[in-house]
Every structure is written in structure tokens, then in C-alpha cells.
Coordinates of N, CA and C and ligand atoms in Angstrom, one line a residue:
X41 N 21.0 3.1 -0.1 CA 20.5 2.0 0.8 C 21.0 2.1 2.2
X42 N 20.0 2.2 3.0 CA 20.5 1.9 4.3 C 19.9 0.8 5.2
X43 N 20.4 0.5 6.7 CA 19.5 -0.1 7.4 C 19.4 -1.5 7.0
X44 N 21.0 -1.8 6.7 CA 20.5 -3.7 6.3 C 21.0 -4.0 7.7
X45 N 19.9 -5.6 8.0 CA 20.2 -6.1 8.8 C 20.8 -7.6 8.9
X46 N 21.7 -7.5 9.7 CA 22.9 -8.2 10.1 C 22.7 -9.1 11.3
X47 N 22.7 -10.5 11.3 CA 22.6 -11.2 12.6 C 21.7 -11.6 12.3
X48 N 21.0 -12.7 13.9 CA 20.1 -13.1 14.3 C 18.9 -11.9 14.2
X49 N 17.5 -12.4 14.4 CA 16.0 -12.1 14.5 C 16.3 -11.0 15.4
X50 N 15.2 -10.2 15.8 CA 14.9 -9.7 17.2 C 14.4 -11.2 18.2
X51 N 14.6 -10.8 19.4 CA 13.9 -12.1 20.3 C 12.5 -12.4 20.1
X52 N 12.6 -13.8 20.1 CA 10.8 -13.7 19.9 C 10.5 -14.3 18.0
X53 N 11.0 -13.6 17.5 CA 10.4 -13.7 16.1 C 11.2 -15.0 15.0
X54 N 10.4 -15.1 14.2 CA 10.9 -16.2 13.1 C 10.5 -15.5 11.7
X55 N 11.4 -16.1 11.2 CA 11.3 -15.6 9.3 C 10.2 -16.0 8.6
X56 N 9.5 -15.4 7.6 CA 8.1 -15.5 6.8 C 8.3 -14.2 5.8
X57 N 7.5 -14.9 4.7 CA 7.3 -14.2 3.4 C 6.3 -13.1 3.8
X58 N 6.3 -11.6 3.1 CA 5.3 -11.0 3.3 C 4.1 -11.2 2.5
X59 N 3.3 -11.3 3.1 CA 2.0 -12.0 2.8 C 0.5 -10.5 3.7
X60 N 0.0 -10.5 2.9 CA -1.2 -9.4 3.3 C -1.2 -10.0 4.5
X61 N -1.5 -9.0 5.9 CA -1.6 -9.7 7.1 C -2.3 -8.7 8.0
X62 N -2.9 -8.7 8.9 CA -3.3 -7.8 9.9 C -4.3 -7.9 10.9
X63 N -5.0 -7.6 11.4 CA -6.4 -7.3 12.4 C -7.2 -8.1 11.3
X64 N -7.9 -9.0 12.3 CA -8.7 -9.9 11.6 C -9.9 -9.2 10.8
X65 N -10.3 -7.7 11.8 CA -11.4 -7.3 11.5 C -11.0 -6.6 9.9
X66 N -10.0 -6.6 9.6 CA -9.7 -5.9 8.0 C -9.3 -7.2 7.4
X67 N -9.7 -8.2 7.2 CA -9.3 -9.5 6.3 C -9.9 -9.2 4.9
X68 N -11.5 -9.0 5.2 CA -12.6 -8.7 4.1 C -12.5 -7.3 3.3
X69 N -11.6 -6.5 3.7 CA -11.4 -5.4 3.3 C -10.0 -4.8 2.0
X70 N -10.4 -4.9 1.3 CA -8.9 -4.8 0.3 C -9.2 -4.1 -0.6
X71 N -9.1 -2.9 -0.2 CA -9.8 -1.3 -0.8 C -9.1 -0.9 -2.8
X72 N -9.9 -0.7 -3.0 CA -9.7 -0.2 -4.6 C -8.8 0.8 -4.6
X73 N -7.9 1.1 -5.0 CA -7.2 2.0 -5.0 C -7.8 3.4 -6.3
X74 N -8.0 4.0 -5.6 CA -8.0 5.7 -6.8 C -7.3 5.7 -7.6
X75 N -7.7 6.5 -8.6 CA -7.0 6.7 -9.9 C -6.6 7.7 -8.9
X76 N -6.6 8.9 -8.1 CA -5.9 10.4 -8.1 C -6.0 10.1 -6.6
X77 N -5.5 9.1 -6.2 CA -5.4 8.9 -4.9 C -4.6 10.5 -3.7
X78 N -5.3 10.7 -2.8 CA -5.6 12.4 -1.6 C -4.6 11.1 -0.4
X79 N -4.3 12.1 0.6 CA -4.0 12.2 1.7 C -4.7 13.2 2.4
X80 N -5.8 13.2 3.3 CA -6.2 13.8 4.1 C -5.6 14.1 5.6
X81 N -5.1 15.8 5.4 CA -3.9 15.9 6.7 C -5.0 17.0 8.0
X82 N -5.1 16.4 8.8 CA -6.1 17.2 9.6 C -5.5 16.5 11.2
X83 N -6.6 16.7 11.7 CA -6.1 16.2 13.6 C -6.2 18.2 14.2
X84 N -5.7 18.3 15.4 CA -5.2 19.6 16.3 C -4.4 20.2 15.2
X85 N -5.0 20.9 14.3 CA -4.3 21.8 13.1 C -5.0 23.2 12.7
X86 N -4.5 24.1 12.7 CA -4.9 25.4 12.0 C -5.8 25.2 11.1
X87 N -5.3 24.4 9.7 CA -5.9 24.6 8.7 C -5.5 23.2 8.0
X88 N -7.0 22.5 7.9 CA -6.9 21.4 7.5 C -6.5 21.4 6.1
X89 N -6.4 20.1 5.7 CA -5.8 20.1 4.0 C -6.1 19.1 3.2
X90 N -6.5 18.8 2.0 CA -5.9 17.5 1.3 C -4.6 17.8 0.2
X91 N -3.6 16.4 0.3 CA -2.6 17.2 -1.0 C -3.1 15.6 -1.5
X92 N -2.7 15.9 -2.8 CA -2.3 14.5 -4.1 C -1.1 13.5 -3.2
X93 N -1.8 12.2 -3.2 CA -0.4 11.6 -2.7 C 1.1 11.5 -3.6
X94 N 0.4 12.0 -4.9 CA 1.4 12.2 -6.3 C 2.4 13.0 -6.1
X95 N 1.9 14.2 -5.5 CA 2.1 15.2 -5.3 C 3.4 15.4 -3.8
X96 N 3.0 14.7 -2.7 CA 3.6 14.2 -1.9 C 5.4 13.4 -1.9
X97 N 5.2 12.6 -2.7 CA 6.0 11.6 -3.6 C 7.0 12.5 -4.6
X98 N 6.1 13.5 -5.1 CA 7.9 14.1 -5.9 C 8.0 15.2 -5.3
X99 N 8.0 15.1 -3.9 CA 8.7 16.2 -3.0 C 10.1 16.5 -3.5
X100 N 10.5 17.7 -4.3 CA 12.2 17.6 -4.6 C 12.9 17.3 -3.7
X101 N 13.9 16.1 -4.6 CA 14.9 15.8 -3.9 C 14.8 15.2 -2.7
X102 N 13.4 14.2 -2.6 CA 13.4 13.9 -1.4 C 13.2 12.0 -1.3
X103 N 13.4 11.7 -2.7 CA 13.0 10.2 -2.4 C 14.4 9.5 -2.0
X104 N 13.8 8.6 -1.2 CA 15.4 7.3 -0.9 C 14.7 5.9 -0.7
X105 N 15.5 5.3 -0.5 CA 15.8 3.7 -0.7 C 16.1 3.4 0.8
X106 N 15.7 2.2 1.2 CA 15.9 1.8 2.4 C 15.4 0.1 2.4
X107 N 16.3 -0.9 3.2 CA 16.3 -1.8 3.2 C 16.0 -2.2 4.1
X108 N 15.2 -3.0 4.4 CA 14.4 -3.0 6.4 C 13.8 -4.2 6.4
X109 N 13.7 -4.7 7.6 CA 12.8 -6.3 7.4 C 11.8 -5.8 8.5
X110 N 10.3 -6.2 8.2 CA 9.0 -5.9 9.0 C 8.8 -6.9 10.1
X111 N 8.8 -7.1 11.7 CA 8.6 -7.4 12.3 C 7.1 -7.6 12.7
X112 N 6.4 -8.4 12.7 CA 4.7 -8.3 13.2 C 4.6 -8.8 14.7
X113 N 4.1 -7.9 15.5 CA 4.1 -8.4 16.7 C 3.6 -9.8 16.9
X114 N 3.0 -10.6 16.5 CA 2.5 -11.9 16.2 C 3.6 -13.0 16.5
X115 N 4.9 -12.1 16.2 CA 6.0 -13.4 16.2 C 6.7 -13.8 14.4
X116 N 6.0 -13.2 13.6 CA 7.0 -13.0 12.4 C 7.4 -12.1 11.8
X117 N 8.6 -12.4 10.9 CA 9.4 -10.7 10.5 C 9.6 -11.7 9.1
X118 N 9.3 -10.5 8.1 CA 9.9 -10.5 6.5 C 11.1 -9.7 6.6
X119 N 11.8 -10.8 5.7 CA 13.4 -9.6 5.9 C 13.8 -9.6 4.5
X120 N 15.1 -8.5 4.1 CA 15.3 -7.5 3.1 C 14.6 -7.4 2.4
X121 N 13.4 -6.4 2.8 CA 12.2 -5.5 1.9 C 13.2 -4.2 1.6
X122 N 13.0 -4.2 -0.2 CA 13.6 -2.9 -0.2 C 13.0 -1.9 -0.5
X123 N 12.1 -0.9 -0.2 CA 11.3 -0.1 0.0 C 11.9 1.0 -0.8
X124 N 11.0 1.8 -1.5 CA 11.7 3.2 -1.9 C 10.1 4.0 -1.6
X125 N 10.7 5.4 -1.8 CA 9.3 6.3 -1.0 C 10.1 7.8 -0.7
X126 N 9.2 8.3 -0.1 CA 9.9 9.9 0.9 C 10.0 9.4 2.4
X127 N 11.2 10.4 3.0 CA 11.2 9.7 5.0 C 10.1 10.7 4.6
X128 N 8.8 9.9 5.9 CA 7.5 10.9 6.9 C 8.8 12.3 6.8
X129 N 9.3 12.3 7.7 CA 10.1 13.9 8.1 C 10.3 14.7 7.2
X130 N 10.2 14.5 5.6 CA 10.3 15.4 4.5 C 8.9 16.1 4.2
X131 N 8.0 14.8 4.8 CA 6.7 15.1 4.3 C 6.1 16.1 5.1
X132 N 6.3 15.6 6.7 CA 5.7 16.5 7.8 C 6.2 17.8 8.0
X133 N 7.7 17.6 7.7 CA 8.3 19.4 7.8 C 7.2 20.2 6.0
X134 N 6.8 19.5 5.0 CA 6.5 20.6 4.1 C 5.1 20.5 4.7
X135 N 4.6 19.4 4.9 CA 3.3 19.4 5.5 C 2.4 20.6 7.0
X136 N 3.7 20.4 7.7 CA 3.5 21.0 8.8 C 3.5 22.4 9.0
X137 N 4.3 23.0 7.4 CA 3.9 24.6 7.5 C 2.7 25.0 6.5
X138 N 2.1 23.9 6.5 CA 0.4 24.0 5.5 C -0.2 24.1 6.4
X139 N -0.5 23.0 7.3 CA -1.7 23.0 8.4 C -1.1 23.5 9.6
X140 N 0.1 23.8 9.9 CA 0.2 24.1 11.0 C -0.3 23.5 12.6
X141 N 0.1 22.3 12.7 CA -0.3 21.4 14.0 C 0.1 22.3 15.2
X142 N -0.6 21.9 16.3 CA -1.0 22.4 17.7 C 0.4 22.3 18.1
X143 N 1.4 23.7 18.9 CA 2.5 22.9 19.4 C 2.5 21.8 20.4
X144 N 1.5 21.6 20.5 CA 1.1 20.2 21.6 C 1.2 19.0 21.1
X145 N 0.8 19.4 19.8 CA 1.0 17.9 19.2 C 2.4 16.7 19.0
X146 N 2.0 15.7 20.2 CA 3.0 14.8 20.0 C 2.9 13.3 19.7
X147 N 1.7 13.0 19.0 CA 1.3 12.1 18.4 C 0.9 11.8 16.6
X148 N 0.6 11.0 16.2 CA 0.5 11.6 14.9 C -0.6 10.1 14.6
X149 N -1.3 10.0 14.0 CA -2.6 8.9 13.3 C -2.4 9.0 12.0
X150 N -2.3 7.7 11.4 CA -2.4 7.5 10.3 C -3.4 6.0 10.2
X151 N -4.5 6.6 8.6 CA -5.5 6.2 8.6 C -5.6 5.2 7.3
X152 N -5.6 4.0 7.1 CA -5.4 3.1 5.6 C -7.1 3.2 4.9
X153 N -6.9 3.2 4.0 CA -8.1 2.9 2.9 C -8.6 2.0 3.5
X154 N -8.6 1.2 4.1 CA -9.3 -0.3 5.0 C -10.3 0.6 5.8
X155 N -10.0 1.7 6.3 CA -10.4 2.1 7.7 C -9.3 1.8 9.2
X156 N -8.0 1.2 9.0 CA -7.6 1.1 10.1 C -6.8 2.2 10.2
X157 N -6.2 2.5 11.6 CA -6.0 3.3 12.2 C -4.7 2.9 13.2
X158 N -3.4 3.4 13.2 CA -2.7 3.4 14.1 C -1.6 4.6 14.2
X159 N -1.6 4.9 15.9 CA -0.7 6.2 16.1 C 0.8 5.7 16.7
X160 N 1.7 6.9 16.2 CA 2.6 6.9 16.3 C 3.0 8.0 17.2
X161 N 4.3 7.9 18.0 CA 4.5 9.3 18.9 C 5.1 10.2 17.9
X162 N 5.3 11.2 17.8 CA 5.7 12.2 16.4 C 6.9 12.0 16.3
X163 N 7.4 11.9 17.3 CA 9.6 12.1 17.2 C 9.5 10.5 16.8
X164 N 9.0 9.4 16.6 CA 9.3 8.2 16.7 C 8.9 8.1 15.2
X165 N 7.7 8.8 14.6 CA 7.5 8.8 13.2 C 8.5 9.8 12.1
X166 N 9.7 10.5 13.1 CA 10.2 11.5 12.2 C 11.5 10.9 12.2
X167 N 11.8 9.7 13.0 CA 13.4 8.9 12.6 C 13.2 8.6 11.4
X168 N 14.8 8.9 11.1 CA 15.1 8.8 9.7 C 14.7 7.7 8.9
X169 N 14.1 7.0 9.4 CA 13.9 5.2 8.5 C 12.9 5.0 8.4
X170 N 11.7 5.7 8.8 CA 10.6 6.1 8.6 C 10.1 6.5 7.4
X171 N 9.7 5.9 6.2 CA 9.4 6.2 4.9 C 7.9 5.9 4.4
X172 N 7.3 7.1 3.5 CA 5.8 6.5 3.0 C 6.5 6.4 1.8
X173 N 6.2 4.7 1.4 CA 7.0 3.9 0.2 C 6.0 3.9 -0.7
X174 N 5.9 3.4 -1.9 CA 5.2 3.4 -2.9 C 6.0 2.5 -3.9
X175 N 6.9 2.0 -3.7 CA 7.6 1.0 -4.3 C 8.3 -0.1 -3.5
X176 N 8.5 -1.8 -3.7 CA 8.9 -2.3 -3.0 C 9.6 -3.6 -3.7
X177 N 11.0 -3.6 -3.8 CA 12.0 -4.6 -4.9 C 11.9 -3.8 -6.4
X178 N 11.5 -2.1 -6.3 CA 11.6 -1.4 -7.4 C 10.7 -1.4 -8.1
X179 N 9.5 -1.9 -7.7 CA 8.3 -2.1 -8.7 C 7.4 -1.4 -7.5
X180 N 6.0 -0.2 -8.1 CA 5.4 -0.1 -7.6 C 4.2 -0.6 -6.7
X181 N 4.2 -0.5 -5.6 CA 3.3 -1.4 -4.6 C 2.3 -1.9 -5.3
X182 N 1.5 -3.3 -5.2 CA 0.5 -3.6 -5.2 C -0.5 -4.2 -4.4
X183 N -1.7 -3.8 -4.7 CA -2.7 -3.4 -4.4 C -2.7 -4.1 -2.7
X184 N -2.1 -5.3 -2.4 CA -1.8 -6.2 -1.5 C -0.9 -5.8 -0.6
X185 N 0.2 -4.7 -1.3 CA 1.5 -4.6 -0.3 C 1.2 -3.3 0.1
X186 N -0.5 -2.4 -0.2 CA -0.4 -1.2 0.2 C -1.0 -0.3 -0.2
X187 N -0.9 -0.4 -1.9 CA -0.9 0.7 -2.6 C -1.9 1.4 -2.0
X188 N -2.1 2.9 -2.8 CA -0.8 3.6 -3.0 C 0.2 4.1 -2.5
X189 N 0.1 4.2 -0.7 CA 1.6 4.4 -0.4 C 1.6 3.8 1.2
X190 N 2.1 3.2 1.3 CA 2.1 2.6 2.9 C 3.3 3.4 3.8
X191 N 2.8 3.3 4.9 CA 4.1 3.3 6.0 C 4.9 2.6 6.2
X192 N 6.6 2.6 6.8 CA 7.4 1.6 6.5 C 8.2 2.4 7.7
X193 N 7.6 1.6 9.0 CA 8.5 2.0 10.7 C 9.5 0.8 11.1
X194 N 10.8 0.7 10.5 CA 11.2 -0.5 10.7 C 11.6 -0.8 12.2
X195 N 11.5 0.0 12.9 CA 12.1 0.0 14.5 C 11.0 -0.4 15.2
X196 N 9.8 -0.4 14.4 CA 8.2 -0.5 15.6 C 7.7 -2.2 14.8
X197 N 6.6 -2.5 16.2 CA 6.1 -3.9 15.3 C 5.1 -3.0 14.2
X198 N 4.8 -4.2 13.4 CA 4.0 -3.9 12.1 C 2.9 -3.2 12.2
X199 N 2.3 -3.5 13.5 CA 1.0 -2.7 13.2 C 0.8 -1.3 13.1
X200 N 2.5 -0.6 13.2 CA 2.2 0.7 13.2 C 2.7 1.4 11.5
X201 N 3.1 0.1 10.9 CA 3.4 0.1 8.9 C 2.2 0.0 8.7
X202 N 1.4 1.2 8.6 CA -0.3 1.1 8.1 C 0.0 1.5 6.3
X203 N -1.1 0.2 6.0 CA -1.2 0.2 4.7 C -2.3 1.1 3.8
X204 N -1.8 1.9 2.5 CA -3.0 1.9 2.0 C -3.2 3.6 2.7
X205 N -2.3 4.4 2.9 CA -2.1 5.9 3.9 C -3.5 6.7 3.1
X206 N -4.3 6.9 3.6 CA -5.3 8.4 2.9 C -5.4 9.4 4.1
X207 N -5.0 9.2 5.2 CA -5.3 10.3 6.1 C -4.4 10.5 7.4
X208 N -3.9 11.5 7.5 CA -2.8 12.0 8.3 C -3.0 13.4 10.0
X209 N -3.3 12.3 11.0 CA -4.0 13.7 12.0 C -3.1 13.7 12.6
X210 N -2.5 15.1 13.1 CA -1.8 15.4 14.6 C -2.7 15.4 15.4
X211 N -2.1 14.6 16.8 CA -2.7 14.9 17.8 C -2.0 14.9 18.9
X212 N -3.0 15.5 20.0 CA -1.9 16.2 21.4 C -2.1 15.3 22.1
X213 N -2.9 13.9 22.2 CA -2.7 12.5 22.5 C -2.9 11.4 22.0
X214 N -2.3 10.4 22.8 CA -2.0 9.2 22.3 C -3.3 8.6 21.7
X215 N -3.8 8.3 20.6 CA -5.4 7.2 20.4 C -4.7 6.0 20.2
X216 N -5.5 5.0 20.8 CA -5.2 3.6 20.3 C -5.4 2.9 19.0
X217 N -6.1 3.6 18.1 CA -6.4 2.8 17.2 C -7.1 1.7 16.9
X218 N -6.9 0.6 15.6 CA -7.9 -0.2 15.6 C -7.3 -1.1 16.3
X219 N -6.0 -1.2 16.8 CA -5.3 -2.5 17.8 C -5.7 -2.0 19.2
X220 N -6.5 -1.1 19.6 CA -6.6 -0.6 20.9 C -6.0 -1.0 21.9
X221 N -6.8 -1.7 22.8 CA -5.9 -1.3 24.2 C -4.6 -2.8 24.3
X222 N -4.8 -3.2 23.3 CA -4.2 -4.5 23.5 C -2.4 -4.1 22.4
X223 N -2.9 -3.3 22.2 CA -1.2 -2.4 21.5 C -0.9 -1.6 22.4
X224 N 1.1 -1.3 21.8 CA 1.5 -1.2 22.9 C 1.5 0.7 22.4
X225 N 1.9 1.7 23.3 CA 1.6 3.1 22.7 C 3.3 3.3 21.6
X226 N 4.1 2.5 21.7 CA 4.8 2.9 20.9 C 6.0 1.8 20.1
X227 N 5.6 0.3 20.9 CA 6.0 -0.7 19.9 C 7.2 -0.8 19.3
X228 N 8.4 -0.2 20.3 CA 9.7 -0.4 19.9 C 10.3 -1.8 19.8
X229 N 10.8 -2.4 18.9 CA 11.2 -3.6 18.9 C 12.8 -4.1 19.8
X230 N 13.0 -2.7 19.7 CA 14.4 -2.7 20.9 C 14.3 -2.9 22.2
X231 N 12.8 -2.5 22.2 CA 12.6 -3.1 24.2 C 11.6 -4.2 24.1
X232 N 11.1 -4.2 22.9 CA 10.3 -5.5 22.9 C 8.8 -5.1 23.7
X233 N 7.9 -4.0 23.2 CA 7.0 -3.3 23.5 C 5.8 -4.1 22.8
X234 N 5.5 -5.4 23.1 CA 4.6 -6.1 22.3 C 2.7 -5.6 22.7
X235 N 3.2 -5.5 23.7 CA 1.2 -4.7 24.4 C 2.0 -4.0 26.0
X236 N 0.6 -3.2 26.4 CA 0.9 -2.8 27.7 C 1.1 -3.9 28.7
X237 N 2.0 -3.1 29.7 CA 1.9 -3.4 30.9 C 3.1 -4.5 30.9
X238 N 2.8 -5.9 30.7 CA 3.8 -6.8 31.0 C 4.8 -7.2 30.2
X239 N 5.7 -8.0 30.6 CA 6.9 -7.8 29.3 C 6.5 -8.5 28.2
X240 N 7.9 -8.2 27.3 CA 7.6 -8.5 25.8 C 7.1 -10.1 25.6
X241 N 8.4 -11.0 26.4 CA 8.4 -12.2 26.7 C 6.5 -13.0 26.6
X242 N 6.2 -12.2 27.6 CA 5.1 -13.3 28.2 C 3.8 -12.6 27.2
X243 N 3.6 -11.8 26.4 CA 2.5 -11.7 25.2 C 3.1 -12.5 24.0
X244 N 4.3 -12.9 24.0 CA 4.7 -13.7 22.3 C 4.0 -14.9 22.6
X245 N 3.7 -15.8 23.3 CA 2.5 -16.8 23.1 C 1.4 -16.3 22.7
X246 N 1.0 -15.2 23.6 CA -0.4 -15.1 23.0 C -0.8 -14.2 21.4
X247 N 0.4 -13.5 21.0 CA 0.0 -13.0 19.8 C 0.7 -14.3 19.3
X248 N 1.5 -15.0 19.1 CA 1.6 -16.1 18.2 C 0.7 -16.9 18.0
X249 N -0.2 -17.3 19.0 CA -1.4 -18.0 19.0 C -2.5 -17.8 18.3
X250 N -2.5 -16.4 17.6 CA -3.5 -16.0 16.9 C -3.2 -15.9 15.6
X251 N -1.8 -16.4 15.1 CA -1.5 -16.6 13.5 C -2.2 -17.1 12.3
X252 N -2.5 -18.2 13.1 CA -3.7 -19.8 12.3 C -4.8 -19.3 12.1
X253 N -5.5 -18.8 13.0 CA -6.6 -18.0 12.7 C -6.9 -17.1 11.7
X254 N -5.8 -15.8 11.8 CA -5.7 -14.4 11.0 C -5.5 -15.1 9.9
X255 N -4.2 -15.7 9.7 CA -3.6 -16.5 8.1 C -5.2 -17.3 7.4
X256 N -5.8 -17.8 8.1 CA -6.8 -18.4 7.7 C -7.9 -17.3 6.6
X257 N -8.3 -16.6 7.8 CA -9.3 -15.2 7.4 C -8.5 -14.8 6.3
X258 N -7.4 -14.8 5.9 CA -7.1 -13.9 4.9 C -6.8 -14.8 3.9
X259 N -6.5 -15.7 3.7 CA -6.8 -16.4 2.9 C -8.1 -16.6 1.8
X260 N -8.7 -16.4 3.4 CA -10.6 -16.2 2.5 C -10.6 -15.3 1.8
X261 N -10.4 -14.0 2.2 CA -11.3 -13.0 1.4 C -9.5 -13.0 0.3
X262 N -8.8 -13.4 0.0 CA -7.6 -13.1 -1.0 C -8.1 -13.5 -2.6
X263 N -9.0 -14.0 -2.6 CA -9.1 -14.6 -4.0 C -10.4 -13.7 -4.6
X264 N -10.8 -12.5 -3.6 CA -11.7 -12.0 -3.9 C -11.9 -11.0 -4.7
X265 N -13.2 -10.2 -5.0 CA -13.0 -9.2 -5.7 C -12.3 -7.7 -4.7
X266 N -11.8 -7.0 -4.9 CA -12.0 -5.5 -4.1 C -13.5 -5.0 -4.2
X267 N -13.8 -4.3 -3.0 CA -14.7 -3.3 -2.4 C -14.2 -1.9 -1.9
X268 N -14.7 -0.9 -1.9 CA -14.1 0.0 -1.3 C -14.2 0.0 0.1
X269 N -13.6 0.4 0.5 CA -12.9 -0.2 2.2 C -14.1 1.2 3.4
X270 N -13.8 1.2 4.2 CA -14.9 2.4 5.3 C -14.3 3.4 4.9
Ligands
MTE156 N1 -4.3 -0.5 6.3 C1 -3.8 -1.5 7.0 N2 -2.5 -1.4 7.4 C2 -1.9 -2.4 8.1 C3 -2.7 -3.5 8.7 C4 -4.1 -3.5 8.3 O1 -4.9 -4.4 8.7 N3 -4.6 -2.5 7.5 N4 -2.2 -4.4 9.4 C5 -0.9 -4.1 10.1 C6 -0.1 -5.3 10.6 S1 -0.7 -5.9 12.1 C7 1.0 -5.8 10.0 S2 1.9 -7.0 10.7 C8 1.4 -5.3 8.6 C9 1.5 -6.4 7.7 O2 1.9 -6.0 6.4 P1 1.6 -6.9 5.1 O3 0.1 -7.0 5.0 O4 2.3 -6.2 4.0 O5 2.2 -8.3 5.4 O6 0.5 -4.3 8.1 C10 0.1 -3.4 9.1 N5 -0.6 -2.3 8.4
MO157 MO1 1.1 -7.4 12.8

């Protein structure tokens, strides 16, 4: 176990249960999970790939445990999630001599069974605390928290813990994703990187302001059946 947290919040945020949460436009979306669930690894690459996310997961000798609380840009954080999984950096070093990414490549996109979409700078997805989990309090993810293997960036806000991983691109620039221009390009919770341009301070009203709403939406479609997601 590493990475427990000690003290007060980050500035800005308050305590909450994890509860399905995200972009309003994926509320209705709560994708089936595969029986033989793929990772699709492509972007600026030699040679594109799919591997088994099964297959990913018993990387020898490479699984660990980590203890991390999720921060949502919005203004709430769940705390001690204990996550188990591979770090990304186990994955991308075996990954990265398959497809062989562009040496230009300094961004990385990862894509959820939802259809959403958020990038990461590469050196920021290859710190050590960086894990694709598949377990969480020792029981394998469900369907709600992810499955079958989510991201787990405990140093970035949440929107860059993309749930539900099937596709993995390098790229030689930054995309915004489905949080577009209203996220920030790399969402360090240490400098408080809540969106561009102005400080952290003065967007926590406005992403807090939009809790009631999202919580609502998801509430709706939660009692529902799954559909397969875009
Ligand atoms: N696939 C997918 N991943 C996602 C999102 C989403 O809508 N779809 N929302 C993100 C946001 S904004 C947050 S705060 C966290 C919330 O994680 P939770 O749903 O486990 O609470 O998931 C992130 N990952
Ligand atoms: Mo979020």
C-alpha cells in the first residue's frame, strides 16, 4: 500500500461517497461490459494493436495495491479507495515495444466504453500511482465503478480516472476530450488546475454549481437497464 492520505482536503473540495459521476452527456450511458473485454492501443504508432485486457492485468509481477482518494474537479473527493490493478508504466513500457509510438509522442488518450475520452501528458500518466485497477476494497470493479478496468490518476482531478478503459492512443498533441476546452490540459491537484487560463479559486463555484444537476441526471438513468455505450 502506498499513497495514504494524511490531513486536511486539497483546497476547494469536501468529502463524498463514490457514486457513478461524470459529464452529464454520459449519465444515459452505462455500457455492458464483454465477456473477453480488448484494449485498443493505436494513436501516432508503427503498428497498431488490440491485447486482452486479461492479458494486460497478469503482466508478471506487476500488480500492486494503492490507496488514493479521487478528487472531482466539481469540488468533491472520495477518500481511502483502495484500488488494486497494474501502474500504466508497466503497461506502456510492454505496450510500447508492440506499437512502437512516434518519439514525439507526449500525450496519451484514453477512451471508456461510454465513448468518453480524456488525455493525459505521458510523463504525468507514467508516475508511479498511476494504475489501470480492476479491483476496489479487494473485490472486482463493478459495472458502476468501471469495469473492466478504469484509470486511477490520484494527483489529477477525476476527469482524467476514465472509466470502463477499451482504447489507448499516443499522441504528439494535446486533444481535449469529451471535457474540452473547459478542462484543464493536465489537472494537477497541486496547483489546483481546475480549467484554463484563470485560477483554481475562481472556477470552484462554477464547477460546484453544476453538482445538483449532474447528481440528478444520474440518478435517472441508475435504476436502468445497460445499453452498449458509442
Ligand atoms: N468512462 C468514463 N470515465 C469517467 C467519466 C465518465 O463520464 N465516463 N467521468 C469522469 C469524472 S468527471 C469523474 S469525477 C470520475 C468519477 O468517478 P466515479 O464515477 O467512480 O465516481 O470518473 C471520471 N471518468
Ligand atoms: Mo469529475
Amino acid at each position: 500500500m502506498a499513497e495514504e492520505r494524511q490531513g486536511p482536503l486539497p483546497p476547494g473540495q469536501s468529502g463524498a461517497p463514490l457514486r457513478r459521476f461524470g459529464l452529464p452527456q454520459f449519465a444515459a450511458v452505462r455500457p455492458v461490459v464483454p465477456d473477453r473485454p480488448v484494449i485498443t492501443v493505436g494513436g501516432t504508432v508503427r503498428a497498431p494493436m488490440q491485447v486482452a485486457v486479461a492479458e494486460v492485468l497478469a503482466l508478471p509481477g506487476r500488480r500492486s495495491a494503492q490507496r488514493s482518494d479521487l478528487h472531482c474537479v466539481t469540488t468533491w473527493s472520495a477518500t481511502g479507495l483502495e484500488w488494486g490493478g497494474v501502474p500504466f508504466a508497466a503497461v506502456h513500457e510492454w505496450l510500447a515495444q508492440r506499437v512502437e509510438p512516434h518519439p514525439k509522442c507526449a500525450w496519451v488518450v484514453f477512451t471508456g466504453l461510454d465513448g468518453y475520452r480524456s488525455c493525459l501528458r505521458l510523463d504525468d500518466a507514467l508516475a508511479d500511482d498511476v494504475l489501470l485497477a480492476d479491483t476496489l476494497h479487494g473485490e472486482p470493479l463493478s459495472p458502476d465503478e468501471g469495469a473492466p478496468v478504469r484509470l486511477v490518476v490520484p494527483a489529477h482531478y477525476g476527469y482524467k480516472s476514465v472509466r470502463h478503459v477499451c482504447a489507448v492512443e499516443y499522441r504528439t498533441r494535446y486533444d481535449s476530450g469529451s471535457v474540452g476546452w473547459i478542462g484543464h490540459r493536465r489537472a494537477r491537484i497541486s496547483h489546483e488546475e481546475r480549467g484554463p487560463l484563470l485560477p483554481g479559486w475562481v472556477w470552484r463555484p462554477v464547477w460546484r454549481g453544476m453538482i445538483p444537476g449532474v447528481r440528478r441526471r444520474y440518478a435517472r438513468f441508475d435504476g436502468r437497464p445497460r445499453r452498449f455505450g458509442a
